[in-house]
């Protein structure tokens, strides 16, 4: 299957890509070569190849799902002047005053 220049320009338009004339010609050649290679691969007889070739009958070995411990030199409390219920307490920004405080 060959890709035409019009195919490349149409796909580029659908993807909203700006492709100039020279680049469209290059992409046409590249995509046609890729599809030609896929046709060669699809002609390979894989009927005698086991489905799990290279993995074995047991399947892919899995490792335990454990996280890596955090490497912190200091405690969380050392990063902020105050904490409450595991959250950092930080000063309120002047631009986020309560409406009662601003008189609105």
Short mmCIF file of N, CA, C and O in Angstrom, two decimals:
data_model
loop_
_atom_site.label_atom_id
_atom_site.label_comp_id
_atom_site.label_asym_id
_atom_site.label_seq_id
_atom_site.Cartn_x
_atom_site.Cartn_y
_atom_site.Cartn_z
N UNK A 1 0.86 -1.18 0.00
CA UNK A 1 0.00 0.00 0.00
C UNK A 1 0.89 1.23 0.00
O UNK A 1 1.77 1.38 0.84
N UNK A 2 0.66 2.11 -0.93
CA UNK A 2 1.46 3.33 -1.02
C UNK A 2 0.65 4.51 -0.48
O UNK A 2 -0.56 4.57 -0.63
N UNK A 3 1.36 5.40 0.14
CA UNK A 3 0.74 6.62 0.65
C UNK A 3 0.93 7.71 -0.40
O UNK A 3 2.02 7.88 -0.94
N UNK A 4 -0.14 8.43 -0.67
CA UNK A 4 -0.04 9.51 -1.65
C UNK A 4 0.22 10.83 -0.94
O UNK A 4 0.03 10.96 0.28
N UNK A 5 0.65 11.79 -1.72
CA UNK A 5 0.90 13.13 -1.18
C UNK A 5 -0.39 13.72 -0.61
O UNK A 5 -0.40 14.40 0.40
N UNK A 6 -1.50 13.44 -1.30
CA UNK A 6 -2.81 13.93 -0.85
C UNK A 6 -3.19 13.32 0.50
O UNK A 6 -3.79 13.98 1.35
N UNK A 7 -2.83 12.03 0.71
CA UNK A 7 -3.07 11.38 2.00
C UNK A 7 -2.32 12.11 3.12
O UNK A 7 -2.88 12.39 4.19
N UNK A 8 -1.06 12.42 2.85
CA UNK A 8 -0.24 13.10 3.86
C UNK A 8 -0.81 14.47 4.17
O UNK A 8 -0.94 14.87 5.33
N UNK A 9 -1.19 15.21 3.15
CA UNK A 9 -1.74 16.55 3.36
C UNK A 9 -3.08 16.48 4.08
O UNK A 9 -3.38 17.33 4.93
N UNK A 10 -3.89 15.47 3.76
CA UNK A 10 -5.18 15.32 4.43
C UNK A 10 -5.00 15.00 5.91
O UNK A 10 -5.66 15.59 6.78
N UNK A 11 -4.09 14.07 6.21
CA UNK A 11 -3.82 13.72 7.61
C UNK A 11 -3.25 14.92 8.35
O UNK A 11 -3.62 15.20 9.51
N UNK A 12 -2.36 15.67 7.71
CA UNK A 12 -1.79 16.86 8.34
C UNK A 12 -2.88 17.89 8.62
O UNK A 12 -2.88 18.54 9.67
N UNK A 13 -3.83 18.01 7.71
CA UNK A 13 -4.94 18.96 7.94
C UNK A 13 -5.81 18.51 9.10
O UNK A 13 -6.21 19.32 9.94
N UNK A 14 -6.09 17.20 9.17
CA UNK A 14 -6.90 16.68 10.28
C UNK A 14 -6.21 16.90 11.62
O UNK A 14 -6.86 17.17 12.63
N UNK A 15 -4.87 16.76 11.62
CA UNK A 15 -4.10 16.94 12.85
C UNK A 15 -3.72 18.39 13.08
O UNK A 15 -3.04 18.71 14.05
N UNK A 16 -4.14 19.26 12.17
CA UNK A 16 -3.85 20.69 12.24
C UNK A 16 -2.35 20.96 12.31
O UNK A 16 -1.87 21.73 13.13
N UNK A 17 -1.63 20.26 11.41
CA UNK A 17 -0.19 20.45 11.30
C UNK A 17 0.11 21.24 10.04
O UNK A 17 -0.46 20.97 8.99
N UNK A 18 0.99 22.19 10.16
CA UNK A 18 1.42 22.96 8.99
C UNK A 18 2.59 22.27 8.33
O UNK A 18 3.68 22.21 8.90
N UNK A 19 2.37 21.70 7.15
CA UNK A 19 3.43 20.98 6.44
C UNK A 19 3.63 21.65 5.09
O UNK A 19 2.68 21.82 4.32
N UNK A 20 4.89 22.02 4.80
CA UNK A 20 5.17 22.63 3.51
C UNK A 20 5.31 21.56 2.44
O UNK A 20 5.30 20.36 2.71
N UNK A 21 5.43 21.98 1.20
CA UNK A 21 5.44 21.06 0.06
C UNK A 21 6.61 20.08 0.11
O UNK A 21 6.44 18.88 -0.13
N UNK A 22 7.80 20.57 0.44
CA UNK A 22 8.98 19.69 0.47
C UNK A 22 8.84 18.64 1.58
O UNK A 22 9.18 17.47 1.38
N UNK A 23 8.35 19.06 2.73
CA UNK A 23 8.19 18.12 3.85
C UNK A 23 7.11 17.08 3.53
O UNK A 23 7.22 15.92 3.92
N UNK A 24 6.05 17.48 2.81
CA UNK A 24 5.00 16.54 2.43
C UNK A 24 5.56 15.46 1.52
O UNK A 24 5.20 14.28 1.66
N UNK A 25 6.44 15.81 0.61
CA UNK A 25 7.06 14.81 -0.27
C UNK A 25 7.93 13.85 0.53
O UNK A 25 7.92 12.64 0.29
N UNK A 26 8.70 14.36 1.50
CA UNK A 26 9.54 13.50 2.35
C UNK A 26 8.69 12.54 3.16
O UNK A 26 8.99 11.34 3.24
N UNK A 27 7.62 13.06 3.75
CA UNK A 27 6.75 12.21 4.57
C UNK A 27 6.05 11.15 3.73
O UNK A 27 5.84 10.03 4.19
N UNK A 28 5.71 11.48 2.50
CA UNK A 28 5.09 10.50 1.61
C UNK A 28 6.02 9.33 1.38
O UNK A 28 5.62 8.16 1.46
N UNK A 29 7.30 9.61 1.11
CA UNK A 29 8.28 8.55 0.89
C UNK A 29 8.50 7.73 2.16
O UNK A 29 8.54 6.49 2.12
N UNK A 30 8.63 8.42 3.31
CA UNK A 30 8.88 7.72 4.57
C UNK A 30 7.71 6.81 4.96
O UNK A 30 7.91 5.66 5.35
N UNK A 31 6.49 7.32 4.85
CA UNK A 31 5.33 6.52 5.24
C UNK A 31 5.11 5.36 4.28
O UNK A 31 4.73 4.27 4.70
N UNK A 32 5.38 5.55 3.01
CA UNK A 32 5.27 4.45 2.05
C UNK A 32 6.29 3.37 2.37
O UNK A 32 5.99 2.17 2.27
N UNK A 33 7.51 3.75 2.73
CA UNK A 33 8.54 2.77 3.09
C UNK A 33 8.15 2.00 4.35
O UNK A 33 8.36 0.78 4.43
N UNK A 34 7.56 2.69 5.33
CA UNK A 34 7.12 2.01 6.56
C UNK A 34 6.03 1.00 6.25
O UNK A 34 6.06 -0.15 6.72
N UNK A 35 5.06 1.38 5.44
CA UNK A 35 3.98 0.46 5.10
C UNK A 35 4.49 -0.71 4.26
O UNK A 35 4.01 -1.84 4.42
N UNK A 36 5.47 -0.48 3.39
CA UNK A 36 6.06 -1.58 2.63
C UNK A 36 6.75 -2.56 3.57
O UNK A 36 6.66 -3.78 3.37
N UNK A 37 7.42 -2.05 4.57
CA UNK A 37 8.08 -2.93 5.55
C UNK A 37 7.04 -3.73 6.34
O UNK A 37 7.25 -4.91 6.63
N UNK A 38 5.92 -3.12 6.68
CA UNK A 38 4.86 -3.82 7.40
C UNK A 38 4.28 -4.95 6.54
O UNK A 38 3.92 -6.02 7.05
N UNK A 39 4.19 -4.74 5.22
CA UNK A 39 3.71 -5.79 4.33
C UNK A 39 4.67 -6.98 4.33
O UNK A 39 4.24 -8.13 4.31
N UNK A 40 5.98 -6.71 4.35
CA UNK A 40 6.97 -7.78 4.42
C UNK A 40 6.81 -8.55 5.73
O UNK A 40 6.82 -9.78 5.75
N UNK A 41 6.65 -7.83 6.83
CA UNK A 41 6.49 -8.50 8.13
C UNK A 41 5.21 -9.32 8.20
O UNK A 41 5.18 -10.39 8.81
N UNK A 42 4.15 -8.83 7.59
CA UNK A 42 2.88 -9.56 7.65
C UNK A 42 2.94 -10.84 6.81
O UNK A 42 2.13 -11.74 7.00
N UNK A 43 3.91 -10.94 5.88
CA UNK A 43 4.04 -12.15 5.07
C UNK A 43 4.80 -13.25 5.79
O UNK A 43 4.83 -14.39 5.32
N UNK A 44 5.41 -12.97 6.92
CA UNK A 44 6.18 -13.96 7.67
C UNK A 44 5.22 -14.97 8.30
O UNK A 44 4.23 -14.59 8.93
N UNK A 45 5.52 -16.27 8.13
CA UNK A 45 4.68 -17.32 8.70
C UNK A 45 5.02 -17.50 10.18
O UNK A 45 6.11 -17.92 10.54
N UNK A 46 4.08 -17.17 11.03
CA UNK A 46 4.28 -17.29 12.48
C UNK A 46 3.42 -18.39 13.08
O UNK A 46 3.25 -18.45 14.30
N UNK A 47 2.88 -19.27 12.24
CA UNK A 47 1.98 -20.31 12.73
C UNK A 47 2.68 -21.28 13.67
O UNK A 47 2.06 -21.82 14.59
N UNK A 48 3.97 -21.52 13.46
CA UNK A 48 4.68 -22.49 14.29
C UNK A 48 5.37 -21.86 15.49
O UNK A 48 5.98 -22.56 16.28
N UNK A 49 5.29 -20.57 15.64
CA UNK A 49 5.94 -19.88 16.75
C UNK A 49 5.00 -19.89 17.95
O UNK A 49 3.85 -19.48 17.84
N UNK A 50 5.46 -20.38 19.10
CA UNK A 50 4.59 -20.36 20.29
C UNK A 50 4.23 -18.92 20.68
O UNK A 50 5.00 -17.99 20.47
N UNK A 51 3.06 -18.77 21.25
CA UNK A 51 2.57 -17.44 21.61
C UNK A 51 3.45 -16.73 22.63
O UNK A 51 3.57 -15.52 22.62
N UNK A 52 4.08 -17.49 23.52
CA UNK A 52 4.91 -16.89 24.56
C UNK A 52 6.39 -17.14 24.30
O UNK A 52 7.14 -17.44 25.22
N UNK A 53 6.81 -17.04 23.07
CA UNK A 53 8.20 -17.31 22.74
C UNK A 53 9.11 -16.38 23.52
O UNK A 53 8.92 -15.16 23.53
N UNK A 54 10.09 -16.95 24.20
CA UNK A 54 11.05 -16.16 24.95
C UNK A 54 10.65 -15.88 26.38
O UNK A 54 11.46 -15.46 27.18
N UNK A 55 9.41 -16.13 26.74
CA UNK A 55 8.95 -15.85 28.09
C UNK A 55 8.89 -17.13 28.91
O UNK A 55 9.22 -17.14 30.08
N UNK A 56 8.48 -18.21 28.31
CA UNK A 56 8.35 -19.47 29.02
C UNK A 56 6.91 -19.74 29.39
O UNK A 56 6.04 -18.89 29.27
N UNK A 57 6.66 -20.94 29.83
CA UNK A 57 5.29 -21.35 30.15
C UNK A 57 4.75 -20.64 31.39
O UNK A 57 3.54 -20.51 31.56
N UNK A 58 5.64 -20.19 32.27
CA UNK A 58 5.19 -19.55 33.50
C UNK A 58 4.74 -18.11 33.29
O UNK A 58 4.16 -17.50 34.17
N UNK A 59 5.04 -17.54 32.15
CA UNK A 59 4.70 -16.15 31.90
C UNK A 59 5.81 -15.22 32.36
O UNK A 59 6.89 -15.65 32.73
N UNK A 60 5.52 -13.96 32.34
CA UNK A 60 6.51 -12.96 32.73
C UNK A 60 6.65 -12.93 34.25
O UNK A 60 5.65 -12.82 34.96
N UNK A 61 7.87 -13.03 34.75
CA UNK A 61 8.03 -12.98 36.21
C UNK A 61 7.69 -11.58 36.74
O UNK A 61 8.01 -10.57 36.11
N UNK A 62 7.02 -11.55 37.85
CA UNK A 62 6.62 -10.28 38.46
C UNK A 62 7.42 -10.04 39.73
O UNK A 62 7.78 -10.97 40.44
N UNK A 63 7.67 -8.79 40.02
CA UNK A 63 8.35 -8.44 41.25
C UNK A 63 7.31 -7.92 42.23
O UNK A 63 6.23 -7.49 41.83
N UNK A 64 7.60 -7.94 43.51
CA UNK A 64 6.64 -7.41 44.48
C UNK A 64 6.39 -5.92 44.25
O UNK A 64 7.30 -5.18 43.88
N UNK A 65 5.17 -5.50 44.44
CA UNK A 65 4.80 -4.11 44.25
C UNK A 65 4.99 -3.35 45.56
O UNK A 65 4.08 -3.22 46.37
N UNK A 66 6.21 -2.88 45.77
CA UNK A 66 6.51 -2.13 46.98
C UNK A 66 7.13 -0.80 46.58
O UNK A 66 7.84 -0.70 45.59
N UNK A 67 6.84 0.20 47.35
CA UNK A 67 7.38 1.52 47.09
C UNK A 67 8.77 1.69 47.67
O UNK A 67 9.18 0.96 48.57
N UNK A 68 9.46 2.67 47.14
CA UNK A 68 10.79 2.98 47.65
C UNK A 68 10.61 3.95 48.82
O UNK A 68 9.86 4.92 48.72
N UNK A 69 11.27 3.70 49.94
CA UNK A 69 11.12 4.63 51.06
C UNK A 69 11.67 6.01 50.71
O UNK A 69 12.64 6.14 49.97
N UNK A 70 11.00 7.03 51.23
CA UNK A 70 11.44 8.40 50.97
C UNK A 70 12.73 8.67 51.74
O UNK A 70 12.85 8.33 52.90
N UNK A 71 13.65 9.29 51.05
CA UNK A 71 14.92 9.61 51.68
C UNK A 71 14.92 11.09 52.06
O UNK A 71 15.26 11.96 51.26
N UNK A 72 14.48 11.38 53.26
CA UNK A 72 14.44 12.76 53.73
C UNK A 72 15.43 12.90 54.88
O UNK A 72 15.43 12.08 55.81
N UNK A 73 16.23 13.92 54.79
CA UNK A 73 17.21 14.14 55.85
C UNK A 73 16.58 14.84 57.05
O UNK A 73 17.08 14.73 58.16
N UNK A 74 15.49 15.56 56.81
CA UNK A 74 14.84 16.29 57.90
C UNK A 74 13.39 15.85 58.02
O UNK A 74 12.83 15.24 57.12
N UNK A 75 12.78 16.20 59.13
CA UNK A 75 11.37 15.87 59.33
C UNK A 75 10.50 16.88 58.60
O UNK A 75 10.96 17.97 58.25
N UNK A 76 9.25 16.52 58.38
CA UNK A 76 8.32 17.45 57.71
C UNK A 76 8.18 18.75 58.47
O UNK A 76 8.07 19.83 57.88
N UNK A 77 8.17 18.67 59.78
CA UNK A 77 7.98 19.86 60.60
C UNK A 77 9.09 20.88 60.40
O UNK A 77 8.91 22.07 60.64
N UNK A 78 10.25 20.45 59.95
CA UNK A 78 11.37 21.38 59.76
C UNK A 78 11.22 22.23 58.50
O UNK A 78 11.96 23.19 58.30
N UNK A 79 10.24 21.92 57.65
CA UNK A 79 10.06 22.67 56.40
C UNK A 79 9.12 23.86 56.56
O UNK A 79 9.03 24.70 55.66
N UNK A 80 8.38 23.96 57.65
CA UNK A 80 7.43 25.06 57.83
C UNK A 80 7.43 25.47 59.29
O UNK A 80 7.73 24.67 60.18
N UNK A 81 7.09 26.73 59.57
CA UNK A 81 7.08 27.18 60.95
C UNK A 81 6.00 26.51 61.80
O UNK A 81 6.15 26.38 63.00
N UNK A 82 4.90 26.05 61.17
CA UNK A 82 3.83 25.42 61.95
C UNK A 82 3.13 24.36 61.10
O UNK A 82 3.05 24.48 59.88
N UNK A 83 2.60 23.32 61.80
CA UNK A 83 1.85 22.26 61.14
C UNK A 83 0.64 21.92 61.99
O UNK A 83 0.66 22.04 63.21
N UNK A 84 -0.45 21.50 61.32
CA UNK A 84 -1.64 21.04 62.02
C UNK A 84 -2.23 19.88 61.23
O UNK A 84 -2.45 20.01 60.03
N UNK A 85 -2.47 18.76 61.86
CA UNK A 85 -3.07 17.57 61.25
C UNK A 85 -2.30 17.12 60.01
O UNK A 85 -2.87 16.68 59.02
N UNK A 86 -0.98 17.27 60.02
CA UNK A 86 -0.16 16.84 58.90
C UNK A 86 -0.07 17.83 57.76
O UNK A 86 0.52 17.54 56.73
N UNK A 87 -0.66 19.03 57.91
CA UNK A 87 -0.64 20.05 56.88
C UNK A 87 0.24 21.21 57.32
O UNK A 87 0.31 21.54 58.51
N UNK A 88 0.88 21.86 56.36
CA UNK A 88 1.67 23.04 56.65
C UNK A 88 0.74 24.23 56.89
O UNK A 88 -0.20 24.45 56.15
N UNK A 89 1.01 25.01 57.93
CA UNK A 89 0.28 26.24 58.19
C UNK A 89 1.14 27.38 57.65
O UNK A 89 2.29 27.55 58.05
N UNK A 90 0.58 28.13 56.71
CA UNK A 90 1.33 29.22 56.08
C UNK A 90 0.55 30.51 56.26
O UNK A 90 -0.66 30.51 56.42
N UNK A 91 1.23 31.65 56.23
CA UNK A 91 0.53 32.92 56.39
C UNK A 91 -0.42 33.18 55.22
O UNK A 91 -0.15 32.79 54.10
N UNK A 92 -1.55 33.83 55.52
CA UNK A 92 -2.53 34.18 54.50
C UNK A 92 -1.95 35.30 53.62
O UNK A 92 -1.31 36.22 54.12
N UNK A 93 -2.20 35.21 52.33
CA UNK A 93 -1.76 36.25 51.41
C UNK A 93 -2.65 37.47 51.54
O UNK A 93 -3.85 37.36 51.79
N UNK A 94 -2.11 38.64 51.35
CA UNK A 94 -2.88 39.88 51.45
C UNK A 94 -3.98 39.93 50.40
O UNK A 94 -5.02 40.55 50.59
N UNK A 95 -3.78 39.26 49.28
CA UNK A 95 -4.79 39.28 48.22
C UNK A 95 -5.92 38.31 48.48
O UNK A 95 -6.89 38.29 47.74
N UNK A 96 -5.86 37.51 49.54
CA UNK A 96 -6.89 36.54 49.85
C UNK A 96 -7.50 36.79 51.23
O UNK A 96 -7.75 35.89 52.00
N UNK A 97 -7.76 38.04 51.52
CA UNK A 97 -8.35 38.38 52.82
C UNK A 97 -9.81 37.95 52.83
O UNK A 97 -10.48 37.91 51.81
N UNK A 98 -10.33 37.66 54.02
CA UNK A 98 -11.75 37.33 54.16
C UNK A 98 -12.57 38.56 53.87
O UNK A 98 -12.16 39.70 54.12
N UNK A 99 -13.80 38.36 53.35
CA UNK A 99 -14.66 39.50 53.03
C UNK A 99 -15.04 40.28 54.29
O UNK A 99 -15.22 41.49 54.25
N UNK A 100 -15.13 39.60 55.46
CA UNK A 100 -15.45 40.28 56.71
C UNK A 100 -14.31 41.20 57.12
O UNK A 100 -14.53 42.29 57.66
N UNK A 101 -13.09 40.78 56.84
CA UNK A 101 -11.93 41.59 57.21
C UNK A 101 -11.75 42.79 56.30
O UNK A 101 -11.29 43.85 56.71
N UNK A 102 -12.15 42.66 55.04
CA UNK A 102 -11.94 43.75 54.09
C UNK A 102 -13.07 44.74 54.08
O UNK A 102 -13.00 45.76 53.40
N UNK A 103 -14.19 44.48 54.81
CA UNK A 103 -15.28 45.42 54.89
C UNK A 103 -16.23 45.34 53.71
O UNK A 103 -17.01 46.23 53.48
N UNK A 104 -16.20 44.27 52.94
CA UNK A 104 -17.08 44.14 51.77
C UNK A 104 -18.36 43.49 52.18
O UNK A 104 -18.49 42.64 52.95
#
